[in-house]
Coordinates of C-alpha atoms in Angstrom, one line a residue:
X275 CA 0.0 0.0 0.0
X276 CA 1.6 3.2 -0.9
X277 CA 1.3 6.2 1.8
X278 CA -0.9 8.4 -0.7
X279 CA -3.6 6.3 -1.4
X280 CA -3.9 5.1 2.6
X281 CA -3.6 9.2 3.8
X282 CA -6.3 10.1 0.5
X283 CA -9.1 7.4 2.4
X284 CA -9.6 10.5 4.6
X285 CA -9.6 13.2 2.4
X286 CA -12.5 14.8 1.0
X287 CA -12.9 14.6 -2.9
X288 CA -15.0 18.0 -3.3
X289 CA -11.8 19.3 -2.9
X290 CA -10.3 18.6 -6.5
X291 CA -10.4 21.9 -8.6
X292 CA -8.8 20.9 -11.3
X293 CA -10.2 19.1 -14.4
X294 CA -10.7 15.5 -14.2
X295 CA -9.7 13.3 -16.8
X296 CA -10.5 9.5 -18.2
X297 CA -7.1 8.0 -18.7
X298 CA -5.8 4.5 -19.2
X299 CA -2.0 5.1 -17.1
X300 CA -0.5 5.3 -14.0
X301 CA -0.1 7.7 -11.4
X302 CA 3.2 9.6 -12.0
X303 CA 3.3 9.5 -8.1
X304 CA 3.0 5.8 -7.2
X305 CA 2.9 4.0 -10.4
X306 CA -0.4 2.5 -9.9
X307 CA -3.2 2.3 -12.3
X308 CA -5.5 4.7 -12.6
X309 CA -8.9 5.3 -14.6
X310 CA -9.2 8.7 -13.4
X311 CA -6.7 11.8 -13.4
X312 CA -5.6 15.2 -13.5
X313 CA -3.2 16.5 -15.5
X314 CA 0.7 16.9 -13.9
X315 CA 1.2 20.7 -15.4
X316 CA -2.3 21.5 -13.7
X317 CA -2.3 19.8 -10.1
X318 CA 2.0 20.3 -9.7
X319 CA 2.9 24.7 -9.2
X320 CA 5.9 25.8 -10.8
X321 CA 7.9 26.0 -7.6
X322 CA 7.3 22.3 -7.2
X323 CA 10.5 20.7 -6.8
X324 CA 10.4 17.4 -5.5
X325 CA 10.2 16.2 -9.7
X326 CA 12.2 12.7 -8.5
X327 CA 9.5 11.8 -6.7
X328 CA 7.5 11.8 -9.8
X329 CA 8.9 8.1 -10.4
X330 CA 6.4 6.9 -13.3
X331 CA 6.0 8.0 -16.7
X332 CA 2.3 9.4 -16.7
X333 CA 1.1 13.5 -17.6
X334 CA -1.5 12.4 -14.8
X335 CA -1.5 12.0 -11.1
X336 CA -4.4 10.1 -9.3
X337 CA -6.9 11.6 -7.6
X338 CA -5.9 10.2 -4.1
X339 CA -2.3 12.3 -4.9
X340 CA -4.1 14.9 -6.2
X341 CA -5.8 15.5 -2.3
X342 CA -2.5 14.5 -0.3
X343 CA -0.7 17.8 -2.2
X344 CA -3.4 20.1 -2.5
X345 CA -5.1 22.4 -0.4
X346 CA -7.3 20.6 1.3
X347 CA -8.1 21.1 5.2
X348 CA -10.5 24.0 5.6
X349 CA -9.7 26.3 8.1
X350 CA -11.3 30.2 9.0
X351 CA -9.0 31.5 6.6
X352 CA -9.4 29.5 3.8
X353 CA -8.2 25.4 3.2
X354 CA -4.6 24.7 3.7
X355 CA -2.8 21.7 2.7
X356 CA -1.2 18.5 4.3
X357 CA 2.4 20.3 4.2
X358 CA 1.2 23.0 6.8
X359 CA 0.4 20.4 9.3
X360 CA 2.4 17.5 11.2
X361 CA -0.5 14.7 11.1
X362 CA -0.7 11.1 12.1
X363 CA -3.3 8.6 10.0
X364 CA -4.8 5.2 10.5
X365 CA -7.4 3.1 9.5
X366 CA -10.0 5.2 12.3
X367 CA -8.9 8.3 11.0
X368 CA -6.3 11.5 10.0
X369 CA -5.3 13.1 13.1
X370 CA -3.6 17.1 12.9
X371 CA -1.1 17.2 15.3
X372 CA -0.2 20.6 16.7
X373 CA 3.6 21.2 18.0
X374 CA 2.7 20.7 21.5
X375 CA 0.7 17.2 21.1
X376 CA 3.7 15.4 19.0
X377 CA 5.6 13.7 21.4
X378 CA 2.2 12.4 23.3
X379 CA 1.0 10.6 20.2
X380 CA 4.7 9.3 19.6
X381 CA 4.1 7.4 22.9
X382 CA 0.6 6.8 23.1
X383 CA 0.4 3.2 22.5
X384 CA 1.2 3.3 26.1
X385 CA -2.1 4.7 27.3
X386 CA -4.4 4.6 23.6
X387 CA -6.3 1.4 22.7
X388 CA -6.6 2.7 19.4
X389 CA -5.8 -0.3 17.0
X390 CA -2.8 1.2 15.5
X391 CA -1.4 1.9 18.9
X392 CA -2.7 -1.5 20.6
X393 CA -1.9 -4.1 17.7
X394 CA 1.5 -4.4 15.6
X395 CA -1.0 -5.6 12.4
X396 CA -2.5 -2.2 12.1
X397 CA -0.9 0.2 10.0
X398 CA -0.4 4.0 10.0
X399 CA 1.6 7.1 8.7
X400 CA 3.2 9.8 10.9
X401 CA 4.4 12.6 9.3
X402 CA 5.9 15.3 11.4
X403 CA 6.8 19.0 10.0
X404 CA 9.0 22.0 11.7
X405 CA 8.4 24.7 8.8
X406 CA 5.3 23.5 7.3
X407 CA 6.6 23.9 3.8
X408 CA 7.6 20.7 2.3
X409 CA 5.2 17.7 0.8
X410 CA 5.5 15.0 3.4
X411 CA 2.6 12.5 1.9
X412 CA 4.1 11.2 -0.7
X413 CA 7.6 10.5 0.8
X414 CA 6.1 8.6 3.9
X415 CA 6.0 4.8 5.1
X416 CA 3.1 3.2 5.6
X417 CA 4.2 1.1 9.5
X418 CA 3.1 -1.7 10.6
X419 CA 5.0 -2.5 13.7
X420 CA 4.8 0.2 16.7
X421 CA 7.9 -1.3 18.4
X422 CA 10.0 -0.2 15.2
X423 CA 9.2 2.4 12.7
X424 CA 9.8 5.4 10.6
X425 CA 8.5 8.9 11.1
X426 CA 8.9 11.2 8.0
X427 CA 9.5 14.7 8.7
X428 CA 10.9 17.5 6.6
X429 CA 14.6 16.9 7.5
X430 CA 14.3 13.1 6.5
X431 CA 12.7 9.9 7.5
X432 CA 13.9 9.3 11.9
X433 CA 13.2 5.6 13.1
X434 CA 11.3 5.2 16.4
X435 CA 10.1 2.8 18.4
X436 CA 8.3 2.2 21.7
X437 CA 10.8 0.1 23.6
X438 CA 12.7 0.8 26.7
X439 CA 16.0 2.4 25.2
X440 CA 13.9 5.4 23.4
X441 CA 11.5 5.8 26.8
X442 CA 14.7 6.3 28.7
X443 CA 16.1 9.1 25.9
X444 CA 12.8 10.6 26.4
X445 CA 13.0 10.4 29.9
X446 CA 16.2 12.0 29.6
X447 CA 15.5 14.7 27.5
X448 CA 12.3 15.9 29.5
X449 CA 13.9 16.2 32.6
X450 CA 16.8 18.5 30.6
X451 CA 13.9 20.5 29.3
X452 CA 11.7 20.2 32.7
X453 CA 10.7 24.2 34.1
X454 CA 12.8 25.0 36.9
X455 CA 11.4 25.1 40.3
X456 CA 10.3 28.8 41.6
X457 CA 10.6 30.1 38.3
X458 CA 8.8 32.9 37.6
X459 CA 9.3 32.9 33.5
X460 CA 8.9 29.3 33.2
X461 CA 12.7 28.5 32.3
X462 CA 13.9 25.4 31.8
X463 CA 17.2 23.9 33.0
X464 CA 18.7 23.6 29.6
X465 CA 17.7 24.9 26.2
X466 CA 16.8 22.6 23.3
X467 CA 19.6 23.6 21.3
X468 CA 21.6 22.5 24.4
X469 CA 20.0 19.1 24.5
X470 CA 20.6 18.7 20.7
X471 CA 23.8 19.8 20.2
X472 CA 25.6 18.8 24.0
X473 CA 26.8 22.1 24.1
X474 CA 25.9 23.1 27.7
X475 CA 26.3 25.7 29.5
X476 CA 28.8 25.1 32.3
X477 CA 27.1 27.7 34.3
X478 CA 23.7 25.5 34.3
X479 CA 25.2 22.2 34.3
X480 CA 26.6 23.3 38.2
X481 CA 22.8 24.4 39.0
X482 CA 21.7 21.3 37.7
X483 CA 24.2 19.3 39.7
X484 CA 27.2 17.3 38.3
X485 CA 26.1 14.2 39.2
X486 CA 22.6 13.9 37.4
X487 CA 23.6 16.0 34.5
X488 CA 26.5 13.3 34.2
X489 CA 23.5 10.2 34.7
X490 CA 21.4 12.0 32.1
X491 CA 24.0 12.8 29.6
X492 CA 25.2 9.5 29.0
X493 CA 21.9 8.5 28.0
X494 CA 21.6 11.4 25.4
X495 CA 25.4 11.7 24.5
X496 CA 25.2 9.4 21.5
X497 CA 22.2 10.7 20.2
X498 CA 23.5 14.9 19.4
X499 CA 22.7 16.2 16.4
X500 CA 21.2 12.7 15.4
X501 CA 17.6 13.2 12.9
X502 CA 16.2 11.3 16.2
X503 CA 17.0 14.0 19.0
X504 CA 16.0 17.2 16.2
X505 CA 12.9 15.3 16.5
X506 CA 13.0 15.1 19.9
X507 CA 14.1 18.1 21.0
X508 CA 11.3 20.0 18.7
X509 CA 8.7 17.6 20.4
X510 CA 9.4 18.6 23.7
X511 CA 7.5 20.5 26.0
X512 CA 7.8 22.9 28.9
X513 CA 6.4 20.4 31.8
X514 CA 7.1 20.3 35.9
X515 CA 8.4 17.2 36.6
X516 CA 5.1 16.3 38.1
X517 CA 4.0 16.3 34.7
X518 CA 5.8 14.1 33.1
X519 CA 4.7 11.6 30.1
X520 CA 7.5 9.5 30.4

């Protein structure tokens, strides 16, 4: 199953503006056949650069493609497409994921009895985005395994899994970015770029204490500037460590 035609299942049709076309080819996107289609020069803007993508020698694209590029979620100000949002999609349903709710749904096979999330058969996509710019549908994996599996964002595909090695770097990294005690400005104890790149502050690793930042730090040390911890780090969230997901 390619990731287009599993994201277009929930993805309104009275969106396609351009003309629709009886054609005996394939979509120039996934190769498939296709009885219906809209012409390449009309759906695909001139800025449109991701042409290797465009694998299949077809002037069409199918409709399913046609709603994963498009502008297609309908907001106050007018529809938007898929490339604005981070979004994660299964059989029940295409969820929009705001900045804030990321990390939650990366975990939430721990607390959701949602098939996807509660048996390994089920498959989904999860597409994560920092600028909101870049066509994420058509580069993504369809999963089938929640222990193991990709998340496509717009710096390149980061492999996750729920298992005990990646809830300890999470673990980590949310105590890093936990708010500190009496705080009046909600400051953390170190900054995201901190956590990414290990290049702390000596100043705040003394506040912190030597010890735990040394206890923490080992777990995170191999991960800096890894696609996995950018993901991370974006994820995170300003919590008291009452509040903790993980």
């Amino acid at each position: 199953m390619h990731a287009i035609n599993f994201i277009a299942k929930h993805l309104d049709p009275v969106w396609v503006t351009d003309p629709v076309h009886n054609v005996d080819t394939v979509c120039a996107f996934t190769g498939q056949p296709i009885k219906q289609g809209i012409r390449k020069k009309d759906a695909i803007s001139n800025v449109f650069t991701d042409h290797a993508y465009l694998k299949y020698p077809s002037d069409y694209i199918s409709i399913d493609a046609y709603l994963c590029i498009k502008e297609v979620i309908e907001t106050e100000k007018g529809a938007n497409a898929l490339r604005n949002y981070s979004f994660f999609v299964d059989e029940n349903g295409l969820e929009l994921l705001p900045r804030d709710k990321i990390l939650t749904r990366m975990l939430m096979n721990r607390t959701d009895k949602r098939k996807s999330f509660g048996d390994n058969s089920f498959p989904f996509v999860f597409c994560v985005t920092q600028g909101g710019k870049k066509h994420l549908t058509y580069k993504a994996t369809v999963n089938y395994n929640n222990e193991r599996y990709i998340i496509t964002t717009d710096f390149g595909d980061v492999e996750f899994g729920i298992n005990a090695q990646m809830l300890k770097l999470v673990g980590a990294c949310q105590r890093f970015y936990a708010i500190m005690p009496d705080s009046k400005e909600d400051a953390t104890w170190f900054t995201k770029d901190e956590i990414l790149t290990g290049n702390y502050q000596s100043k705040r690793i003394e506040t912190y204490g030597i010890d735990e930042w040394t206890r923490l730090e080992n777990v995170i040390k191999p991960y800096h500037n890894t696609p996995l911890l950018r993901l991370l780090t974006f994820a995170l969230n300003k919590l008291n460590e009452n509040e903790f997901i993980c």
